[in-house]
Each structure stands twice: as structure tokens, then as C-alpha cells.
Coordinates of N, CA and C in Angstrom, one line a residue:
Chain V
Q22 N 22.2 2.0 -33.6 CA 21.2 2.1 -32.7 C 21.9 1.5 -31.5
K23 N 20.8 3.3 -29.9 CA 21.3 2.3 -28.9 C 20.4 1.3 -28.0
E24 N 21.5 0.8 -27.2 CA 20.7 -0.4 -26.5 C 19.6 0.2 -25.9
V25 N 19.4 1.4 -25.4 CA 18.5 1.9 -24.8 C 18.1 3.0 -24.5
E26 N 16.9 3.6 -25.4 CA 16.2 4.9 -25.7 C 15.7 5.5 -24.8
Q27 N 16.4 7.3 -24.4 CA 14.8 7.8 -23.5 C 15.5 9.1 -23.6
D28 N 13.9 9.9 -23.8 CA 13.7 11.3 -24.4 C 14.1 12.0 -22.9
P29 N 15.4 12.9 -23.4 CA 15.9 13.9 -22.0 C 15.5 15.2 -21.8
G30 N 14.2 15.3 -22.5 CA 13.0 15.8 -21.3 C 14.1 17.9 -22.0
P31 N 13.6 18.8 -21.1 CA 13.4 18.1 -19.7 C 11.6 18.9 -19.8
L32 N 11.2 17.5 -19.2 CA 9.4 17.9 -18.6 C 9.3 18.1 -17.2
S33 N 7.8 19.6 -17.2 CA 7.3 20.5 -16.7 C 6.0 19.7 -16.6
V34 N 5.8 19.7 -15.1 CA 4.3 19.3 -14.7 C 4.3 20.1 -13.8
P35 N 2.7 20.0 -13.8 CA 2.4 20.7 -11.8 C 2.4 19.7 -11.3
E36 N 2.7 20.1 -10.0 CA 2.1 20.3 -8.9 C 1.1 18.7 -9.1
G37 N 1.5 17.1 -8.7 CA -0.4 16.8 -8.3 C -0.4 15.7 -9.2
A38 N -0.1 16.0 -11.0 CA -0.1 15.7 -12.4 C 1.0 14.4 -12.0
I39 N 0.2 13.1 -13.5 CA 0.4 11.9 -13.0 C 1.7 12.7 -14.1
V40 N 2.4 11.1 -13.9 CA 4.4 11.4 -14.5 C 3.9 10.9 -15.9
S41 N 4.6 10.3 -16.5 CA 4.7 9.2 -17.3 C 6.4 9.3 -18.2
L42 N 7.0 8.3 -18.0 CA 8.5 8.5 -18.3 C 8.7 7.2 -18.8
N43 N 8.7 7.2 -20.2 CA 9.4 5.8 -21.0 C 10.7 5.9 -21.2
C44 N 11.3 4.7 -21.4 CA 12.3 4.5 -22.6 C 12.0 3.3 -24.0
T45 N 12.6 2.7 -25.3 CA 13.0 2.0 -26.3 C 14.2 1.1 -25.4
Y46 N 13.9 0.4 -25.8 CA 15.1 -1.0 -25.8 C 15.4 -1.0 -26.9
S47 N 16.9 -2.1 -27.8 CA 16.6 -2.9 -29.0 C 16.7 -3.9 -28.3
N48 N 17.0 -4.7 -27.6 CA 17.6 -6.5 -27.9 C 16.7 -6.6 -27.1
S49 N 15.8 -7.8 -27.7 CA 15.1 -8.6 -27.1 C 15.0 -9.5 -26.3
A50 N 16.4 -9.5 -26.0 CA 17.1 -10.2 -25.1 C 17.0 -10.3 -23.6
F51 N 16.7 -8.8 -23.2 CA 17.0 -7.7 -22.3 C 15.9 -8.3 -20.7
Q52 N 16.3 -8.9 -20.3 CA 15.0 -9.3 -19.5 C 15.2 -8.5 -18.0
Y53 N 15.8 -7.6 -17.7 CA 15.4 -7.0 -16.5 C 15.7 -6.0 -16.5
F54 N 15.0 -4.4 -15.5 CA 15.1 -3.0 -16.2 C 14.3 -2.2 -14.8
M55 N 14.7 -1.4 -14.9 CA 15.2 -0.7 -13.7 C 15.3 0.8 -14.2
W56 N 14.4 1.5 -13.0 CA 14.5 2.8 -12.8 C 15.2 4.1 -12.1
Y57 N 15.7 4.6 -12.3 CA 17.4 5.1 -11.6 C 16.5 6.5 -11.1
R58 N 16.6 7.2 -9.9 CA 15.8 9.5 -9.7 C 18.0 9.4 -9.8
Q59 N 17.8 10.2 -10.2 CA 18.9 11.6 -9.9 C 19.3 12.1 -9.2
Y60 N 19.1 13.1 -8.6 CA 19.1 14.3 -7.9 C 20.6 15.6 -8.2
S61 N 20.5 16.3 -9.1 CA 21.9 17.3 -9.4 C 22.8 17.2 -9.1
R62 N 24.0 16.6 -9.7 CA 25.1 16.3 -8.3 C 24.8 15.4 -8.0
K63 N 24.4 14.6 -7.8 CA 24.3 13.7 -6.9 C 24.6 11.9 -7.2
G64 N 24.5 11.3 -7.6 CA 24.7 9.5 -7.8 C 23.6 8.9 -7.7
P65 N 23.1 8.4 -8.8 CA 21.7 7.4 -8.8 C 21.5 6.2 -7.5
E66 N 20.0 6.7 -7.8 CA 19.2 5.4 -7.0 C 18.5 4.9 -7.0
L67 N 18.4 3.4 -7.2 CA 17.9 2.3 -7.5 C 15.9 2.7 -6.6
L68 N 14.9 3.7 -8.0 CA 13.7 3.6 -7.8 C 12.6 2.8 -8.2
M69 N 12.8 2.1 -8.9 CA 12.3 0.1 -8.9 C 13.5 -0.7 -9.8
Y70 N 12.7 -2.5 -9.8 CA 12.7 -2.6 -11.0 C 12.2 -3.6 -10.6
T71 N 12.3 -4.4 -12.4 CA 10.9 -4.8 -13.0 C 11.9 -6.5 -14.2
Y72 N 11.2 -7.7 -13.8 CA 11.3 -8.4 -14.2 C 10.5 -9.0 -15.0
S73 N 10.8 -9.6 -16.5 CA 10.1 -9.4 -17.6 C 8.9 -8.7 -17.9
S74 N 8.2 -8.7 -18.3 CA 6.7 -8.3 -18.8 C 6.4 -7.8 -17.3
G75 N 4.9 -6.7 -17.8 CA 4.3 -6.4 -16.5 C 5.0 -5.6 -15.9
N76 N 3.7 -5.2 -14.4 CA 4.0 -4.4 -14.0 C 4.0 -4.4 -12.3
K77 N 4.7 -2.9 -11.8 CA 5.4 -3.1 -10.9 C 4.9 -1.4 -10.0
E78 N 4.4 -2.0 -8.7 CA 4.2 -0.8 -8.2 C 4.6 -0.2 -6.5
D79 N 5.0 1.1 -6.2 CA 5.7 1.2 -5.4 C 5.5 2.4 -4.8
G80 N 3.9 2.5 -4.0 CA 3.9 3.7 -3.1 C 3.3 4.6 -4.3
R81 N 3.7 6.0 -5.2 CA 2.9 6.4 -5.9 C 3.6 6.2 -7.2
F82 N 5.0 5.6 -6.9 CA 5.2 4.9 -8.1 C 4.9 3.5 -8.8
T83 N 4.6 3.4 -10.3 CA 4.8 2.3 -11.4 C 5.4 1.9 -12.2
A84 N 6.0 0.8 -12.4 CA 7.1 0.6 -13.2 C 6.3 -0.1 -14.3
Q85 N 6.5 -0.4 -15.6 CA 5.1 -1.2 -16.5 C 6.5 -1.4 -18.5
V86 N 6.7 -2.3 -17.7 CA 7.5 -3.8 -18.4 C 6.8 -4.0 -19.7
D87 N 6.8 -3.5 -21.2 CA 5.8 -4.1 -22.4 C 7.4 -4.9 -22.6
K88 N 7.2 -6.2 -23.3 CA 8.5 -6.8 -23.7 C 8.0 -6.3 -26.0
S89 N 6.7 -7.2 -25.3 CA 6.0 -6.6 -27.1 C 6.6 -5.7 -28.0
S90 N 6.4 -5.0 -27.6 CA 7.2 -3.3 -28.3 C 8.5 -2.9 -27.2
K91 N 8.8 -3.8 -26.5 CA 10.6 -3.6 -25.9 C 10.3 -1.2 -26.2
Y92 N 9.0 -1.7 -24.8 CA 9.2 0.0 -24.3 C 8.6 -0.8 -22.8
I93 N 9.4 0.4 -22.3 CA 9.5 0.2 -20.7 C 9.6 2.0 -20.2
S94 N 8.2 2.5 -19.0 CA 7.5 2.8 -18.6 C 7.7 3.3 -17.1
L95 N 7.7 4.1 -16.7 CA 7.5 4.9 -15.2 C 6.1 5.9 -15.2
F96 N 5.9 5.8 -13.9 CA 4.4 6.1 -13.8 C 4.6 7.2 -12.0
I97 N 4.6 8.0 -12.1 CA 5.0 8.2 -10.9 C 3.6 9.4 -10.5
R98 N 2.3 9.0 -10.0 CA 1.2 9.5 -9.4 C 1.4 10.1 -7.9
D99 N 0.4 11.8 -8.1 CA 0.5 12.9 -7.7 C 1.2 13.4 -7.0
S100 N 2.9 13.4 -7.9 CA 3.4 14.4 -8.2 C 4.0 14.9 -7.4
Q101 N 4.8 15.6 -6.7 CA 5.7 16.1 -5.7 C 6.8 17.3 -5.8
P102 N 7.1 18.8 -5.7 CA 8.1 19.5 -6.2 C 9.4 18.5 -5.5
S103 N 9.4 17.5 -4.9 CA 10.8 16.3 -3.7 C 11.5 15.5 -5.5
D104 N 10.1 15.3 -6.2 CA 9.9 14.3 -7.7 C 10.7 14.6 -8.4
S105 N 11.0 16.6 -8.7 CA 12.5 16.3 -9.3 C 13.3 15.7 -9.2
A106 N 13.9 15.7 -10.4 CA 14.8 14.9 -10.4 C 15.4 14.4 -12.2
T107 N 16.2 14.1 -12.2 CA 16.8 13.6 -13.5 C 16.6 12.0 -13.3
Y108 N 15.8 11.3 -14.8 CA 14.9 9.3 -13.6 C 15.9 9.0 -14.9
L109 N 16.0 7.7 -14.5 CA 17.1 7.4 -15.8 C 17.0 5.7 -15.7
C110 N 16.0 5.6 -17.4 CA 16.5 3.6 -17.1 C 17.5 3.0 -17.3
A111 N 17.6 1.5 -17.0 CA 18.5 1.1 -17.6 C 18.3 -0.5 -17.4
T112 N 18.7 -0.8 -18.1 CA 19.1 -2.8 -18.3 C 20.3 -3.7 -18.2
I113 N 20.4 -4.4 -17.8 CA 21.2 -5.4 -18.1 C 21.8 -5.6 -19.4
Q114 N 22.7 -5.5 -19.5 CA 23.9 -7.1 -20.8 C 24.4 -7.4 -20.1
G115 N 24.4 -8.6 -21.4 CA 25.3 -10.2 -20.7 C 25.0 -9.8 -19.6
A116 N 26.2 -10.3 -18.7 CA 26.9 -10.7 -17.6 C 26.2 -10.0 -16.4
Q117 N 26.9 -8.8 -16.7 CA 26.8 -7.5 -15.1 C 26.5 -5.7 -15.3
K118 N 26.9 -5.9 -17.5 CA 27.0 -4.3 -17.1 C 25.2 -3.2 -17.3
L119 N 25.6 -2.5 -16.7 CA 24.4 -2.0 -16.5 C 24.2 -1.0 -17.8
V120 N 23.8 -0.9 -18.8 CA 23.0 0.2 -19.7 C 22.1 1.2 -18.9
F121 N 22.8 2.2 -18.8 CA 21.5 3.7 -18.8 C 20.7 4.2 -20.3
G122 N 19.9 4.5 -20.3 CA 19.0 5.5 -21.2 C 20.0 7.5 -20.4
Q123 N 19.4 7.7 -21.5 CA 19.8 9.0 -21.1 C 19.4 9.9 -19.7
G124 N 18.3 9.6 -20.1 CA 18.0 10.4 -18.9 C 17.3 11.1 -18.2
T125 N 15.9 11.2 -18.3 CA 14.3 12.4 -18.5 C 14.5 13.9 -17.8
R126 N 15.0 14.9 -17.0 CA 14.9 15.4 -16.2 C 14.0 16.0 -15.8
L127 N 12.7 16.3 -15.0 CA 11.8 16.5 -14.8 C 11.7 17.3 -13.8
T128 N 11.0 17.9 -13.6 CA 10.7 19.4 -12.9 C 9.2 19.3 -12.4
I129 N 9.2 19.1 -11.4 CA 7.3 19.5 -10.8 C 7.3 20.3 -9.8
N130 N 6.2 21.2 -11.4 CA 6.2 23.1 -10.4 C 4.7 23.0 -9.3
P131 N 5.4 23.3 -8.1 CA 4.5 23.5 -7.3 C 3.2 24.9 -7.6
Chain D
G283 N 20.1 1.6 4.6 CA 20.2 0.5 3.4 C 21.3 1.1 2.8
A284 N 22.4 -0.1 1.8 CA 23.6 0.9 1.7 C 23.6 1.5 1.2
V285 N 25.2 1.8 2.1 CA 26.3 3.1 2.0 C 26.8 3.4 0.8
V286 N 27.3 3.9 -0.2 CA 28.5 4.1 -0.4 C 29.3 5.3 -0.9
S287 N 30.6 6.0 -0.5 CA 30.8 7.2 -0.9 C 32.2 7.3 -1.2
Q288 N 32.4 8.2 -1.8 CA 33.3 8.7 -2.7 C 33.8 10.0 -2.3
H289 N 35.0 10.4 -2.7 CA 35.9 11.2 -2.4 C 37.4 11.4 -3.0
P290 N 37.4 13.0 -3.3 CA 36.6 13.6 -2.8 C 35.7 13.8 -4.2
S291 N 35.1 15.0 -3.7 CA 33.2 14.8 -4.0 C 33.6 15.7 -5.3
R292 N 34.8 16.5 -5.1 CA 34.8 17.8 -5.9 C 37.0 17.8 -6.3
V293 N 37.7 17.9 -7.6 CA 38.6 18.1 -7.5 C 39.0 19.0 -9.0
I294 N 39.5 20.3 -8.8 CA 40.7 20.5 -9.5 C 41.7 20.5 -9.9
C295 N 42.1 20.5 -10.8 CA 44.0 19.9 -10.8 C 43.8 21.1 -12.5
K296 N 45.7 20.2 -12.4 CA 45.9 21.2 -13.7 C 46.3 20.4 -14.7
S297 N 47.1 20.6 -16.2 CA 46.5 19.4 -17.1 C 47.8 18.9 -16.9
G298 N 48.0 17.4 -16.9 CA 48.9 16.9 -16.9 C 49.4 15.9 -15.4
T299 N 48.6 16.4 -14.1 CA 48.6 16.0 -12.9 C 47.6 14.5 -12.9
S300 N 48.3 14.0 -11.6 CA 47.1 13.1 -11.6 C 46.8 13.5 -10.1
V301 N 45.2 12.2 -10.8 CA 44.3 12.9 -9.7 C 43.3 11.3 -9.0
K302 N 43.2 11.3 -7.9 CA 42.3 9.9 -7.1 C 41.8 9.5 -6.5
I303 N 41.0 9.1 -6.6 CA 38.9 9.1 -6.5 C 39.1 8.2 -5.6
E304 N 38.5 7.9 -4.7 CA 38.5 6.7 -3.3 C 37.0 6.5 -3.8
C305 N 36.6 4.8 -3.8 CA 35.0 4.1 -3.3 C 35.4 3.4 -2.3
R306 N 34.2 3.8 -1.4 CA 33.9 3.4 -0.3 C 33.0 2.5 0.4
S307 N 32.6 1.3 0.5 CA 31.4 0.9 0.9 C 31.6 0.5 2.2
L308 N 30.2 1.6 3.1 CA 30.3 1.6 4.2 C 29.9 0.6 4.7
D309 N 28.6 -0.1 4.7 CA 28.5 -1.2 5.3 C 28.0 -2.7 4.7
F310 N 28.4 -2.9 4.2 CA 28.8 -4.2 3.3 C 29.7 -4.1 2.6
Q311 N 30.2 -4.8 2.1 CA 31.4 -6.0 1.5 C 30.4 -6.1 0.0
A312 N 32.0 -5.9 -0.6 CA 31.8 -4.7 -2.0 C 32.5 -5.8 -3.3
T313 N 32.2 -7.3 -4.1 CA 32.6 -8.1 -4.4 C 33.3 -7.4 -5.7
T314 N 32.4 -6.4 -6.2 CA 32.0 -6.3 -7.7 C 32.1 -4.2 -7.4
M315 N 33.3 -3.5 -8.1 CA 32.7 -2.5 -7.7 C 32.8 -2.3 -9.0
F316 N 32.3 -0.8 -9.9 CA 31.9 -0.7 -11.2 C 32.8 0.7 -11.2
W317 N 32.8 2.0 -12.6 CA 33.2 3.3 -12.7 C 32.5 3.9 -13.5
Y318 N 31.8 4.7 -13.4 CA 31.6 5.2 -14.2 C 31.7 7.0 -14.7
R319 N 31.8 7.6 -16.1 CA 31.6 8.3 -15.9 C 29.9 9.3 -17.0
Q320 N 29.8 10.3 -16.2 CA 29.4 11.0 -16.9 C 29.4 12.8 -17.6
F321 N 29.2 13.1 -18.7 CA 28.9 14.3 -19.2 C 27.9 14.6 -18.9
P322 N 28.0 16.3 -18.7 CA 27.0 16.7 -18.9 C 25.3 17.1 -19.7
K323 N 25.1 16.5 -18.4 CA 23.2 16.6 -19.6 C 23.2 15.0 -20.2
Q324 N 24.1 14.0 -20.0 CA 24.1 12.8 -20.7 C 24.1 11.7 -19.9
S325 N 24.1 10.8 -20.2 CA 23.9 9.7 -19.4 C 25.1 8.8 -18.9
L326 N 24.7 8.0 -18.2 CA 26.0 7.2 -16.9 C 27.2 5.5 -17.9
M327 N 28.5 6.5 -18.4 CA 29.1 5.3 -19.5 C 30.0 4.7 -18.2
L328 N 29.2 3.4 -18.4 CA 30.5 3.0 -18.0 C 31.9 2.6 -18.5
M329 N 33.1 2.7 -17.0 CA 34.1 2.7 -18.2 C 34.9 1.3 -17.9
A330 N 34.4 0.1 -17.1 CA 35.2 -0.5 -16.3 C 34.6 -1.7 -14.4
T331 N 34.7 -2.2 -14.4 CA 34.1 -3.7 -13.7 C 35.4 -4.2 -13.3
S332 N 35.7 -3.5 -11.9 CA 36.7 -5.0 -10.7 C 35.7 -5.7 -9.5
N333 N 36.5 -6.7 -9.8 CA 36.1 -7.4 -9.1 C 37.6 -8.2 -7.7
E334 N 37.2 -7.3 -7.1 CA 37.9 -7.7 -5.7 C 38.7 -8.4 -6.0
G335 N 40.2 -7.6 -5.9 CA 41.1 -9.2 -6.3 C 41.8 -9.1 -7.2
S336 N 40.7 -9.4 -8.5 CA 41.4 -9.7 -10.3 C 42.2 -8.1 -10.1
K337 N 42.1 -8.1 -11.4 CA 42.5 -7.0 -12.4 C 41.0 -6.4 -13.2
A338 N 40.8 -5.1 -13.3 CA 39.9 -4.1 -13.5 C 39.9 -4.5 -14.8
T339 N 38.7 -4.9 -15.7 CA 37.5 -4.7 -16.9 C 37.8 -3.7 -17.2
Y340 N 37.5 -3.1 -18.9 CA 37.3 -2.0 -19.0 C 36.7 -2.2 -20.2
E341 N 35.7 -1.1 -19.7 CA 35.0 -1.5 -21.6 C 35.4 -1.0 -22.8
Q342 N 35.6 -1.7 -23.8 CA 36.1 -0.2 -24.9 C 36.5 1.2 -25.4
G343 N 37.6 1.4 -25.8 CA 37.9 2.9 -25.8 C 38.1 3.2 -24.3
V344 N 38.2 2.5 -23.4 CA 38.8 3.2 -22.1 C 40.5 2.9 -22.3
E345 N 41.0 3.3 -21.0 CA 42.4 3.3 -22.1 C 42.8 3.3 -20.0
K346 N 43.9 2.4 -20.2 CA 43.7 0.9 -19.2 C 44.6 2.0 -18.7
D347 N 45.1 2.0 -19.6 CA 46.7 2.9 -18.7 C 46.4 4.0 -17.9
K348 N 45.5 4.7 -19.3 CA 44.8 6.2 -18.1 C 44.0 6.1 -17.5
F349 N 43.7 5.4 -16.9 CA 42.3 5.3 -15.6 C 42.9 3.9 -14.9
L350 N 44.0 4.6 -14.4 CA 44.1 3.1 -13.4 C 42.6 2.9 -11.9
I351 N 41.9 2.0 -12.5 CA 41.9 0.9 -10.9 C 42.2 -0.3 -10.4
N352 N 41.9 0.2 -8.7 CA 42.0 -0.7 -8.5 C 41.8 -0.9 -6.9
H353 N 41.1 -2.0 -6.6 CA 40.7 -2.6 -5.7 C 41.0 -3.8 -4.9
A354 N 41.7 -3.5 -4.0 CA 42.4 -4.2 -2.9 C 41.3 -4.6 -2.2
S355 N 40.7 -4.3 -1.7 CA 40.1 -4.6 -0.4 C 38.5 -4.7 -0.8
L356 N 37.5 -5.0 0.3 CA 36.2 -5.6 -0.2 C 35.2 -4.0 0.2
T357 N 35.9 -3.2 0.9 CA 34.8 -2.7 1.0 C 35.8 -0.7 0.0
L358 N 37.4 -1.2 -0.8 CA 37.9 0.2 -1.2 C 37.5 0.0 -3.0
S359 N 37.7 0.9 -3.7 CA 38.3 0.7 -4.9 C 38.4 1.6 -5.9
T360 N 39.8 2.7 -5.9 CA 39.8 3.4 -5.8 C 40.3 3.8 -8.2
L361 N 40.3 4.6 -8.4 CA 40.2 5.5 -9.8 C 41.5 5.8 -10.0
T362 N 42.3 6.6 -11.0 CA 43.4 6.8 -10.9 C 43.3 7.9 -11.6
V363 N 43.2 8.9 -12.5 CA 43.0 9.8 -13.2 C 44.6 9.8 -14.2
T364 N 45.6 9.3 -14.8 CA 46.9 9.9 -15.1 C 46.7 10.4 -16.1
S365 N 48.1 11.5 -15.7 CA 48.5 12.9 -16.5 C 46.7 13.8 -17.6
A366 N 46.1 13.7 -16.6 CA 44.7 14.4 -16.9 C 44.5 15.2 -17.0
H367 N 43.6 15.9 -19.1 CA 43.7 16.5 -19.5 C 42.7 17.5 -20.0
P368 N 42.0 18.3 -19.9 CA 40.6 19.1 -19.6 C 39.8 17.9 -20.3
E369 N 39.9 17.0 -21.7 CA 38.3 16.5 -22.2 C 38.6 15.7 -21.4
D370 N 39.2 14.6 -20.5 CA 38.7 14.3 -18.8 C 37.5 14.8 -17.8
S371 N 37.5 16.3 -17.9 CA 36.9 17.3 -16.8 C 35.1 15.6 -17.1
S372 N 34.7 15.5 -15.7 CA 33.7 14.5 -16.0 C 33.2 14.4 -15.2
F373 N 32.1 14.0 -14.7 CA 31.4 13.5 -13.2 C 31.7 11.9 -13.4
Y374 N 32.6 12.0 -11.8 CA 32.6 10.2 -12.2 C 32.4 9.6 -11.3
I375 N 31.7 8.3 -11.1 CA 30.8 7.4 -10.1 C 30.3 6.5 -10.4
C376 N 30.8 6.5 -8.6 CA 31.5 4.7 -8.7 C 30.3 3.9 -7.8
S377 N 30.2 2.8 -8.2 CA 28.9 2.0 -7.3 C 29.2 0.5 -6.7
A378 N 28.4 0.4 -6.4 CA 29.2 -1.5 -6.0 C 28.1 -2.9 -5.5
R379 N 28.2 -3.2 -5.1 CA 27.1 -5.1 -5.9 C 27.9 -5.6 -4.4
T380 N 27.0 -6.4 -4.0 CA 27.5 -7.7 -2.9 C 27.5 -8.7 -3.1
S381 N 27.7 -9.0 -4.3 CA 27.5 -9.6 -5.4 C 28.2 -9.9 -6.5
R382 N 29.3 -11.8 -7.4 CA 28.9 -11.3 -8.7 C 28.0 -11.5 -9.6
I383 N 27.0 -11.2 -8.7 CA 25.1 -11.6 -9.5 C 25.2 -10.8 -10.5
S384 N 25.0 -10.8 -11.1 CA 24.3 -9.1 -12.5 C 22.9 -8.8 -12.0
T385 N 22.2 -9.9 -11.7 CA 21.0 -8.5 -11.7 C 21.3 -8.1 -9.7
D386 N 21.8 -8.3 -9.0 CA 21.8 -7.5 -7.3 C 21.8 -6.6 -7.8
T387 N 21.1 -5.7 -6.7 CA 21.5 -4.2 -7.3 C 22.4 -3.3 -6.8
Q388 N 23.1 -2.3 -7.5 CA 23.5 -1.5 -7.5 C 23.4 -0.5 -6.6
Y389 N 24.8 0.2 -6.3 CA 24.2 0.9 -4.9 C 25.5 1.5 -5.6
F390 N 24.8 3.4 -5.4 CA 25.8 4.6 -6.7 C 25.8 4.9 -5.1
G391 N 27.6 5.6 -5.5 CA 28.0 6.8 -4.7 C 27.9 7.9 -4.5
P392 N 27.7 9.5 -4.3 CA 27.6 10.6 -4.9 C 28.4 10.9 -6.1
G393 N 29.7 10.3 -6.6 CA 29.8 11.1 -7.2 C 31.3 11.4 -7.4
T394 N 31.5 11.9 -8.6 CA 33.3 12.9 -7.7 C 33.4 14.4 -9.1
R395 N 33.0 15.3 -8.9 CA 32.9 16.0 -10.1 C 35.1 16.7 -10.6
L396 N 35.5 15.9 -11.5 CA 37.1 16.8 -11.7 C 36.9 17.3 -13.0
T397 N 38.0 18.9 -12.9 CA 38.0 19.7 -13.4 C 39.4 19.8 -14.1
V398 N 39.7 19.7 -15.3 CA 40.7 19.9 -15.2 C 41.1 20.9 -15.9
L399 N 42.0 22.1 -15.6 CA 42.0 23.3 -16.1 C 43.1 23.4 -17.3

């Protein structure tokens, strides 16, 4: 079983829609969860960072962690074509290792 | 924000040659740098972690004699792919962190696409 699982998509939605991206993880010891956005042929950039359970909001983006079900989500409101990218969830394993999900390729259609 | 650069952005080489990729933190000192590999439509896989002035720590299954990592200064790490073969073709991405604290943000470079003919 992979430590972090993510549906690779692709996911295509119309502009303005609410997007829901999800990951599951296997180890209940994981505490820190991140969402990265990666444009084609570029390195990932950090979008959101959460600790333990709960919600965190930043503009149009909301990150949610449910530790009871080992489920993490990223919601994008009022999606824009510029949001089209691959979104990767990640967690920290051990002392410093980032473990990534496979990434979900998202396309927002104008 | 923190900027990490990589050079070159793309490289094509013949099988058997060695390729060096540079990773620089432009506006901060990187105590720890990481090297990842990403195959098409797959996630990033950590190859190795290097702390400035120390030997790199390689992940299981990554050959340290094939992927030489040097982190000689607080702003520069290099990855040398020795005797490259077509199966080494991939997208190599570095990241840098200002401390050894695991929860501190890693800033990623733009990646280097390596194609081995």
C-alpha cells in the first residue's frame, strides 16, 4: 500500500466551478499535510500547509484534514483557467522526508 | 519569496556520459537540499537528502555511486548522473530548506529534464 494515494485524474471542470481534490494516507502518525501545485515542466510550489485535523483557508483555496478517516482534501472555489495544473498532496515522513501523492491533473475550461 | 534555480533546464546526452545538474538557492542559505526524480505522469520520488558539509543520505534503491551529490556550500548543491543510460531519462528536481527542521518549507527548483539517447 502506498503511503499517500491520490487519483491521478485527469479532472476537467468548467470555469467558476468548485473543485475538490482528495488524497488518502496510510500512516496515522502523519501530522503535517501539504498541497503543492505544479505547472507543466516546472517544479512544485507550496499552496497550503496544515497540521493535524481541521480546515485552513487561503483565498479561494481551502485545505481540509480528517485524521479519523486519513483523508485530506483541497477545495478550489471560483476556479480559473490559470488554476489548470497538477496538484500534489504530500506529508512528512520521519525526520524530514516529503512523501507525495501521484498528483491530480486538473484542467479548468473557459 | 525564496527562489531556487536549477541549471541546465534541459540536457540531452549520449549513453555512457556523465551529466552535472546544479541547484542554487538564490536569496537564502539552504542548510538542507533534496533531490527528487519524477517520471512522466508520476509523482516526485525522493532520491537523496544532503546537509551542507555532510555526505548525502540516499533513499533505498538509489545508487550513490551513480548519482553523486555534493553540497559544498549553503547555496549550491550538485547532482552528477554518472555513466547515464536511457533509463535515467527523467525530470530531476531539487528543493532547498533553510533549516534541518522537518516542518520548515521546502522550496523547489524548476527542474531539469534529462534525456539520455
